[in-house]
Amino acid sequence: MPELPDLTVFAESLQKLVLGKRIERVVYDRKQQANAEPQALAAAMQGRKLTAVERVGKELLFKLDSGESVLIHLMLTGGFRCSQRQEQVAFAVLTLLFNDGQALVAFDPKGWLKVALNPDLSERAPDALDVTREYLEGMFDKKPKTVVKSFLLDQQSIAGIGNAYADEILWQAKISPKSLVGKIPKDVVAKLALAIPSVLKQATDYLRKHHPGITAGEVRDFLAVHNPKAKTSPSGGPIIVEQIASKKTYYTDEQILFK
Amino acid sequence: MPELPDLTVFAESLQKLVLGKRIERVVYDRKQQANAEPQALAAAMQGRKLTAVERVGKELLFKLDSGESVLIHLMLTGGFRCSQRQEQVAFAVLTLLFNDGQALVAFDPKGWLKVALNPDLSERAPDALDVTREYLEGMFDKKPKTVVKSFLLDQQSIAGIGNAYADEILWQAKISPKSLVGKIPKDVVAKLALAIPSVLKQATDYLRKHHPGITAGEVRDFLAVHNPKAKTSPSGGPIIVEQIASKKTYYTDEQILFK
DNA sequence: ACGACTAACATAGA
DNA sequence: CTCTATGTTAGTCG
């Protein structure tokens, strides 16, 4: 559920809380949804210090002083919680117990959370913050009939955007979510390339300011159009709600349909 | 998606729902995937009554009281829906509005659904229910090096079998899906000729009983081996899952490999 | 020439 | 949220 802005703040929060602490014990027993055996994962982390927590697309990368790293995807319902001592956290999937008695818990009520030891990050799609106009043009030429909303959501094309920010970005760029990418004029593609980082950075700044320290959940109440409480966009366009690409989509007729 | 048993029940369901009704209006605008202009198709159907709905291979043939007919292939994701009045059906491709206010809609999210006016049915491969031992022997002699699973899936060789029922038939006949057709002994070819209609008729009976009236989708949960939930075949053989002929294939080592 | 394999496609369901 | 199954056809590789 959390997308790029939320996860960016999660990473910053966690970095403050756990950086440089030594991992004394690892509790992890789920075999599903991991690329390594529980023992291997525990062995890699135990006794190590965390040197960085970074966002990679919709995932967080925990770097260890051994040079190894652990990548966590929270999926739909996962989150992190930092707790004093070994308090029981509901739906804990992975627990790191530090030398100072604190703990970092990755939890997930649905149990879908994914853990990867030493992931291969070389083959990944560009992060949403790094997307350029040239990249979009190239991708749009390759598969011109893709619906633009689907394109933004495809993590193999751009990493970090989910259902909510896709709507925000398309509203900002004034492109209808149903547009076909091949039909979007060059100058509008340029506008989209600007809107992607712009919307995401603005949201990140908002979260940093109003929700510093968050490590779980999502904040959506400030969004312009992807917002059940809003009746109109900030510029007054009535918000249309519709299922597009199998996702609940909020948009307005201020957004041009290229088809 | 649907195969012979599903489509047989679709045809029966639709026949009950629409037979003898007069078509008042036809809504169809897609030019792609049809052998006739939209206007010609609409003209042929408007004002006509449906006299029969029959399955032909993996397609349904809608016969009109004019002697003309329309053939529809649902492809991967298509289906039919009967609706009261003109309710909006998502991904509608062809809509027939009847004199009693009911409607028959052929829909397809991918838009691949194929429509043919007055198709030529004379050059078709035999329907899976009509296949004989002699026919198989003749075909197997002509191209002896064909993998048997590919053969069953080839609509130019036998019409009506898809990925799921190919696995069911081969399990029933105790033939490994990787067998080369030229290497299958005569008595086993005879067994296969029996298994093809037997498996398909049994499945059709099951669907008629447990899912009467279906006009879309597919039911697969009752299959013996092509079934992700089953660990073993009904006779206890552990199920092997493998990509064969570019298709996900379920089989067991109870099935003999002729190679 | 022949067969085998791949890519393309959009959604539902797990 | 992500992954996978799914049928056909066109095109490529051996």
XYZ file of C-alpha atoms (C1' of nucleotides) in Angstrom:
546
model
C 0.000 0.000 0.000
C 2.752 2.506 0.780
C 4.242 4.035 -2.342
C 7.423 5.951 -3.091
C 6.814 8.985 -0.837
C 5.721 6.885 2.156
C 8.604 4.465 1.715
C 11.118 7.277 1.392
C 10.045 8.612 4.775
C 10.002 5.089 6.251
C 13.636 4.669 5.170
C 14.636 7.986 6.680
C 12.803 7.202 9.929
C 14.348 3.758 10.231
C 17.789 5.045 9.414
C 17.591 7.420 12.370
C 16.339 4.685 14.672
C 18.597 1.757 13.840
C 21.747 2.994 12.130
C 24.987 1.696 13.558
C 23.263 -0.637 16.002
C 24.496 -4.188 16.225
C 22.002 -6.941 15.492
C 22.139 -9.420 18.368
C 19.412 -11.769 17.317
C 17.175 -12.367 14.313
C 13.751 -13.957 14.610
C 12.448 -15.221 11.286
C 10.843 -18.518 10.516
C 8.720 -18.111 7.445
C 10.065 -19.986 4.507
C 7.538 -18.574 2.046
C 8.274 -15.406 0.134
C 12.020 -15.344 0.638
C 14.923 -16.128 -1.636
C 16.998 -17.589 1.207
C 16.604 -20.102 4.012
C 15.672 -18.578 7.373
C 18.965 -19.785 8.846
C 21.007 -18.212 6.059
C 19.204 -14.929 6.508
C 19.671 -14.952 10.272
C 23.323 -15.911 9.909
C 23.944 -13.040 7.499
C 22.431 -10.470 9.852
C 23.444 -11.678 13.275
C 26.346 -9.780 14.799
C 26.284 -7.197 12.015
C 25.659 -3.478 12.109
C 23.234 -1.674 9.815
C 25.047 0.883 7.684
C 22.136 2.238 5.660
C 18.434 1.946 4.957
C 17.542 2.927 1.404
C 14.422 2.882 -0.695
C 14.608 0.891 -3.949
C 11.398 1.229 -5.940
C 8.680 0.116 -3.551
C 11.135 -1.799 -1.361
C 13.551 -0.975 1.442
C 17.160 -2.110 1.301
C 18.900 -2.733 4.638
C 22.680 -2.604 4.181
C 24.983 -4.428 6.584
C 28.593 -3.692 7.489
C 29.514 -7.029 5.913
C 28.644 -5.692 2.482
C 25.595 -7.923 2.367
C 22.095 -6.547 2.247
C 18.464 -7.470 2.830
C 15.599 -6.186 0.687
C 12.060 -6.056 2.092
C 8.855 -5.552 0.142
C 5.909 -4.663 2.378
C 3.339 -5.691 -0.235
C -0.241 -4.626 0.458
C -0.448 -4.595 4.245
C 3.067 -4.771 5.686
C 4.856 -2.205 7.827
C 7.749 -1.614 10.209
C 7.639 -0.972 13.927
C 10.485 -0.063 16.233
C 9.892 -1.257 19.764
C 11.695 -1.035 23.056
C 12.801 -4.477 24.164
C 11.127 -7.596 22.957
C 7.499 -6.553 23.077
C 5.181 -8.770 21.055
C 4.292 -7.200 17.724
C 1.237 -8.633 16.010
C 1.924 -10.358 12.678
C 5.681 -10.045 13.079
C 7.481 -11.607 10.139
C 11.077 -10.531 10.717
C 12.426 -9.197 14.013
C 15.889 -7.707 14.534
C 16.911 -7.429 18.185
C 19.676 -4.868 18.764
C 22.393 -4.719 21.371
C 20.719 -1.785 23.124
C 17.477 -3.677 23.770
C 15.573 -2.054 20.938
C 13.958 -4.051 18.180
C 12.961 -3.497 14.574
C 9.985 -5.546 13.442
C 8.711 -6.033 9.911
C 5.090 -7.118 10.261
C 2.347 -8.060 7.844
C -1.195 -9.131 8.721
C -1.568 -10.818 5.340
C 1.815 -12.490 5.554
C 2.712 -11.541 1.988
C 5.761 -9.488 2.916
C 8.811 -10.500 0.872
C 12.381 -10.752 2.101
C 15.421 -11.132 -0.159
C 19.034 -11.637 0.878
C 21.577 -9.954 -1.402
C 19.109 -9.122 -4.148
C 20.252 -8.511 -7.690
C 19.431 -4.867 -8.312
C 21.156 -4.579 -11.686
C 18.175 -5.519 -13.854
C 15.662 -3.146 -12.333
C 13.525 -0.576 -14.059
C 14.510 3.036 -13.340
C 13.235 4.574 -10.141
C 10.334 6.970 -10.606
C 12.542 9.852 -9.442
C 15.060 9.152 -12.220
C 12.677 8.872 -15.150
C 13.493 11.113 -18.107
C 11.521 12.304 -21.066
C 13.796 10.266 -23.366
C 13.145 7.100 -21.378
C 9.394 7.566 -21.582
C 9.519 8.242 -25.316
C 11.523 5.057 -25.863
C 9.138 2.948 -23.803
C 6.061 4.488 -25.411
C 7.411 3.729 -28.871
C 7.991 0.100 -27.930
C 4.441 -0.594 -26.717
C 2.311 2.240 -28.023
C -1.041 0.641 -27.190
C -0.509 0.436 -23.449
C -3.005 2.372 -21.347
C -0.995 5.077 -19.582
C -2.297 4.219 -16.123
C -1.178 0.599 -16.569
C 2.209 1.819 -17.715
C 2.765 3.927 -14.603
C 1.794 1.005 -12.365
C 4.113 -1.487 -14.079
C 7.131 -1.920 -11.820
C 9.049 -3.404 -14.760
C 8.707 -0.045 -16.511
C 9.009 2.424 -13.632
C 9.685 1.512 -10.006
C 7.864 3.144 -7.113
C 4.462 4.312 -8.329
C 1.251 2.741 -7.015
C -2.440 3.310 -7.642
C -2.787 6.548 -5.681
C 0.201 8.452 -7.058
C -0.462 7.273 -10.608
C -3.736 9.214 -10.422
C -2.017 12.238 -8.876
C 0.685 12.281 -11.545
C -1.790 11.978 -14.405
C -3.889 14.780 -12.997
C -0.821 16.971 -12.644
C 0.200 16.218 -16.243
C -3.420 16.706 -17.398
C -3.473 13.332 -19.138
C -6.507 11.058 -18.977
C -5.630 7.726 -17.331
C -7.238 5.936 -20.296
C -4.874 7.486 -22.843
C -2.755 5.180 -24.980
C 0.915 5.966 -24.457
C 1.671 5.942 -28.198
C -0.887 8.681 -28.799
C 0.493 11.152 -26.276
C 2.199 14.071 -28.102
C 5.880 14.679 -27.420
C 5.330 17.899 -25.491
C 2.812 16.184 -23.224
C 5.238 13.305 -22.644
C 7.705 15.958 -21.498
C 5.068 17.287 -19.113
C 4.530 13.774 -17.751
C 8.275 13.301 -17.274
C 8.274 16.424 -15.129
C 5.090 15.556 -13.253
C 6.359 12.162 -12.071
C 9.231 13.362 -9.847
C 7.452 16.618 -9.043
C 4.336 14.991 -7.570
C 6.352 12.380 -5.703
C 8.841 14.860 -4.221
C 6.095 17.223 -3.136
C 4.287 14.369 -1.396
C 7.502 13.250 0.257
C 8.062 16.772 1.590
C 4.505 16.877 2.913
C 4.959 13.570 4.717
C 8.330 14.602 6.161
C 6.737 17.734 7.558
C 3.399 16.425 8.816
C 4.247 12.822 9.624
C 7.921 12.697 10.567
C 9.096 9.371 11.858
C 6.395 7.178 10.277
C 7.440 3.595 9.533
C 4.122 2.038 8.555
C 0.747 2.785 7.028
C -0.002 5.417 4.477
C -1.235 8.972 4.441
C -3.577 9.814 1.584
C -5.876 12.524 2.873
C -3.895 15.353 1.272
C -4.040 14.036 -2.287
C -5.605 16.211 -4.972
C -7.785 13.724 -6.866
C -7.132 10.215 -5.549
C -9.126 11.111 -2.499
C -12.597 9.767 -1.651
C -13.328 12.893 0.384
C -12.702 15.326 -2.453
C -15.577 16.106 -4.786
C -13.521 18.253 -7.137
C -9.871 18.687 -8.024
C -8.075 21.768 -6.640
C -8.908 23.519 -9.914
C -12.575 22.690 -9.585
C -12.996 19.781 -12.001
C -15.564 17.249 -10.761
C -13.797 14.016 -9.857
C -14.771 10.908 -11.811
C -14.282 7.528 -10.137
C -13.929 4.548 -12.415
C -12.305 1.127 -12.650
C -9.385 1.471 -15.077
C -6.819 -1.270 -15.599
C -8.658 -3.130 -12.793
C -7.837 -0.338 -10.345
C -10.064 2.255 -8.730
C -9.124 5.425 -10.561
C -9.855 9.050 -9.736
C -9.596 11.622 -12.497
C -11.335 14.656 -13.970
C -12.258 15.830 -17.434
C -9.535 18.452 -17.115
C -7.312 15.573 -18.230
C -7.035 15.113 -22.001
C -7.708 11.723 -23.555
C -5.145 10.773 -26.226
C -6.547 7.844 -28.165
C -9.806 -19.836 -22.082
C -12.863 -22.056 -22.275
C -12.430 -25.389 -24.013
C -14.830 -27.884 -25.549
C -16.764 -28.843 -22.376
C -17.191 -25.224 -21.238
C -18.230 -24.084 -24.702
C -20.711 -26.921 -25.064
C -22.461 -25.784 -21.898
C -22.247 -22.124 -23.004
C -24.051 -23.075 -26.233
C -26.756 -24.946 -24.340
C -27.210 -22.090 -21.875
C -27.435 -19.492 -24.617
C -29.805 -21.599 -26.662
C -32.237 -21.665 -23.731
C -31.915 -17.944 -23.200
C -32.145 -16.550 -26.720
C -33.696 -19.114 -29.037
C -36.532 -17.817 -31.182
C -36.104 -14.244 -30.043
C -36.061 -11.550 -32.675
C -32.960 -9.369 -32.879
C -34.093 -5.753 -32.856
C -30.754 -4.027 -32.812
C -27.083 -4.940 -33.148
C -24.323 -2.903 -31.548
C -20.944 -3.643 -33.050
C -18.324 -1.188 -34.139
C -15.010 -2.909 -34.048
C -13.509 -3.437 -37.433
C -10.646 -5.607 -36.217
C -11.007 -9.358 -35.984
C -14.003 -9.779 -38.239
C -14.419 -11.050 -41.788
C -17.212 -8.578 -42.523
C -17.901 -4.881 -42.212
C -19.789 -3.915 -39.062
C -22.711 -2.685 -41.174
C -22.912 -5.955 -43.099
C -22.905 -7.927 -39.871
C -25.569 -5.764 -38.293
C -27.670 -5.892 -41.451
C -27.512 -9.682 -41.524
C -28.665 -10.025 -37.923
C -31.168 -7.211 -37.517
C -34.779 -8.341 -37.668
C -33.762 -12.023 -37.659
C -34.548 -14.762 -35.177
C -31.922 -17.092 -33.758
C -32.676 -20.698 -34.673
C -29.726 -22.424 -33.008
C -26.546 -21.928 -31.010
C -23.996 -24.652 -31.703
C -20.418 -25.286 -30.693
C -17.890 -25.690 -33.536
C -14.458 -26.559 -32.196
C -13.672 -23.779 -29.726
C -16.194 -21.424 -31.325
C -19.938 -20.857 -31.098
C -22.094 -20.691 -34.221
C -25.243 -18.544 -34.033
C -27.718 -19.589 -36.730
C -30.310 -17.165 -38.064
C -33.693 -17.861 -39.631
C -32.353 -16.347 -42.846
C -30.001 -19.279 -43.310
C -27.046 -17.026 -42.486
C -24.876 -17.548 -39.439
C -22.350 -15.823 -37.213
C -19.356 -17.583 -35.661
C -17.727 -16.220 -32.498
C -14.346 -17.200 -31.036
C -13.907 -16.025 -27.450
C -10.098 -16.284 -27.597
C -8.283 -15.958 -24.285
C -10.496 -13.722 -22.209
C -13.876 -13.437 -23.923
C -17.282 -14.542 -22.669
C -21.017 -14.095 -23.077
C -23.442 -12.368 -20.780
C -27.208 -12.196 -21.012
C -28.572 -9.055 -19.474
C -32.008 -7.617 -18.904
C -32.392 -4.469 -20.987
C -29.417 -2.492 -22.155
C -27.284 -2.539 -19.029
C -23.671 -1.567 -19.645
C -21.462 -4.623 -19.918
C -17.756 -3.962 -19.542
C -15.670 -4.733 -22.633
C -18.722 -5.403 -24.774
C -17.735 -6.244 -28.349
C -21.026 -7.407 -29.882
C -24.451 -6.746 -28.377
C -27.711 -8.231 -29.636
C -30.815 -6.472 -28.332
C -33.941 -8.632 -28.514
C -37.563 -7.694 -28.939
C -38.347 -8.635 -25.319
C -35.856 -6.189 -23.864
C -33.213 -8.790 -23.127
C -29.711 -8.570 -24.519
C -26.925 -10.965 -25.387
C -23.456 -9.483 -25.064
C -20.192 -10.982 -26.276
C -17.481 -9.268 -24.245
C -13.693 -9.448 -24.206
C -11.311 -7.400 -22.048
C -8.496 -7.951 -24.532
C -10.673 -7.201 -27.525
C -9.361 -10.237 -29.365
C -12.750 -11.877 -29.752
C -13.334 -12.877 -33.365
C -16.586 -12.570 -35.273
C -17.205 -14.190 -38.668
C -20.289 -13.815 -40.842
C -21.216 -16.960 -42.817
C -17.949 -18.769 -42.079
C -16.730 -21.549 -44.311
C -16.850 -24.641 -42.112
C -16.006 -27.161 -44.825
C -12.223 -27.101 -44.403
C -12.133 -27.630 -40.667
C -10.285 -30.263 -38.707
C -12.576 -32.852 -37.102
C -14.162 -31.957 -33.808
C -12.557 -33.638 -30.809
C -15.757 -35.606 -30.183
C -15.608 -37.119 -33.695
C -11.984 -38.222 -33.725
C -11.410 -41.867 -34.624
C -8.523 -44.243 -34.199
C -8.060 -44.326 -37.982
C -7.855 -40.537 -38.169
C -5.192 -40.389 -35.480
C -3.146 -43.143 -37.139
C -3.246 -41.256 -40.427
C -2.175 -37.988 -38.843
C 0.543 -39.632 -36.768
C 2.004 -41.282 -39.880
C 2.140 -37.937 -41.677
C 4.084 -36.076 -38.992
C 5.538 -38.726 -36.728
C 7.919 -36.412 -34.895
C 5.266 -34.144 -33.411
C 5.123 -34.048 -29.603
C 1.729 -35.497 -28.663
C 0.766 -32.568 -26.429
C 1.374 -30.139 -29.322
C -0.702 -32.354 -31.582
C -3.716 -32.295 -29.264
C -3.491 -28.494 -28.984
C -3.284 -27.907 -32.735
C -6.738 -26.766 -33.877
C -5.768 -27.639 -37.468
C -5.479 -31.265 -36.373
C -8.296 -31.595 -33.811
C -10.760 -28.864 -32.909
C -11.780 -28.113 -29.343
C -8.947 -29.186 -27.026
C -7.000 -26.632 -24.973
C -4.156 -26.818 -22.504
C -6.145 -28.163 -19.556
C -8.015 -30.989 -21.301
C -4.936 -32.044 -23.285
C -3.361 -32.940 -19.940
C -6.500 -34.706 -18.734
C -6.765 -36.768 -21.926
C -3.104 -37.800 -21.859
C -3.382 -38.833 -18.241
C -6.493 -40.875 -18.994
C -4.709 -42.567 -21.933
C -1.569 -43.046 -19.800
C 0.616 -41.376 -22.426
C 3.400 -38.973 -21.466
C 2.802 -35.516 -22.943
C 6.366 -35.568 -24.301
C 5.781 -38.672 -26.418
C 6.323 -38.420 -30.171
C 3.141 -39.382 -31.984
C 4.961 -41.674 -34.449
C 6.300 -43.776 -31.592
C 2.958 -44.490 -29.947
C 1.968 -48.159 -30.521
C -1.275 -48.866 -32.375
C -3.093 -50.198 -29.306
C -2.178 -47.086 -27.327
C -3.368 -44.865 -30.198
C -6.686 -46.706 -29.907
C -6.722 -45.925 -26.180
C -6.081 -42.258 -26.942
C -8.906 -42.219 -29.508
C -11.241 -43.444 -26.774
C -9.860 -41.115 -24.095
C -10.437 -37.936 -26.121
C -14.256 -38.051 -26.316
C -14.530 -39.855 -22.980
C -12.697 -37.189 -20.965
C -14.487 -34.332 -22.738
C -17.973 -35.837 -22.370
C -17.428 -36.585 -18.705
C -16.311 -33.003 -18.099
C -19.301 -31.670 -20.038
C -21.642 -33.760 -17.867
C -19.953 -32.439 -14.737
C -20.366 -28.842 -15.878
C -24.005 -29.365 -16.893
C -24.718 -30.726 -13.431
C -22.671 -28.395 -11.234
C -22.645 -25.202 -13.308
C -25.814 -25.174 -15.382
C -26.402 -21.976 -17.280
C -22.790 -20.720 -17.416
C -21.985 -18.518 -20.404
C -18.496 -17.301 -19.506
C -15.371 -18.220 -17.612
C -14.050 -21.683 -16.987
C -14.265 -24.296 -14.269
C -11.095 -26.258 -13.683
C -11.134 -27.246 -10.033
C -12.468 -30.760 -10.658
C -9.733 -31.864 -13.056
C -7.657 -34.937 -12.215
C -4.134 -33.738 -12.996
C -4.304 -30.266 -14.581
C -5.077 -28.856 -11.197
C -2.693 -26.751 -9.096
C -4.452 -27.899 -5.933
C -3.950 -31.604 -6.548
C -0.687 -33.148 -5.356
C -1.358 -36.560 -6.862
C -3.531 -38.035 -9.576
C -6.664 -39.948 -8.496
C -4.575 -43.122 -8.695
C -1.916 -41.672 -6.429
C 0.830 -40.708 -8.893
C 2.675 -37.562 -7.814
C 1.889 -34.770 -10.251
C 4.792 -33.299 -12.213
C 4.452 -29.715 -13.443
C 6.582 -28.753 -16.404
C 6.639 -26.431 -19.401
C 6.000 -28.610 -22.466
C 5.386 -27.162 -25.934
C 5.523 -23.752 -24.227
C 2.513 -24.640 -22.064
C 2.246 -25.407 -18.376
C 1.749 -29.149 -18.322
C 0.616 -31.401 -15.496
C 1.338 -35.124 -15.721
C 2.526 -38.092 -13.701
C 5.010 -40.919 -14.226
C 2.039 -43.258 -14.573
C 2.080 -42.000 -18.163
C 4.382 -43.887 -20.532
C 6.909 -42.001 -22.646
C 7.064 -43.227 -26.251
C 10.168 -41.797 -27.829
C 10.550 -27.358 -45.466
C 9.503 -28.401 -41.195
C 9.061 -28.128 -36.417
C 9.994 -25.621 -32.214
C 10.072 -21.722 -29.725
C 9.017 -16.608 -28.502
C 6.541 -12.476 -28.047
C 2.401 -9.928 -27.834
C -1.749 -8.998 -25.431
C -5.247 -7.499 -20.428
C -7.428 -9.192 -16.725
C -8.940 -12.208 -12.971
C -7.672 -14.818 -9.281
C -4.423 -16.538 -5.922
C 0.822 -5.775 -4.169
C 2.625 -9.009 -7.350
C 2.609 -13.059 -10.167
C 0.712 -16.208 -13.189
C -2.439 -18.569 -16.324
C -4.492 -18.279 -20.654
C -5.254 -18.973 -26.975
C -3.798 -17.579 -31.181
C -0.889 -15.801 -34.619
C 3.179 -14.048 -36.679
C 7.718 -14.284 -36.889
C 12.403 -16.334 -35.945
C 15.702 -19.932 -35.205
C 17.629 -24.438 -36.125
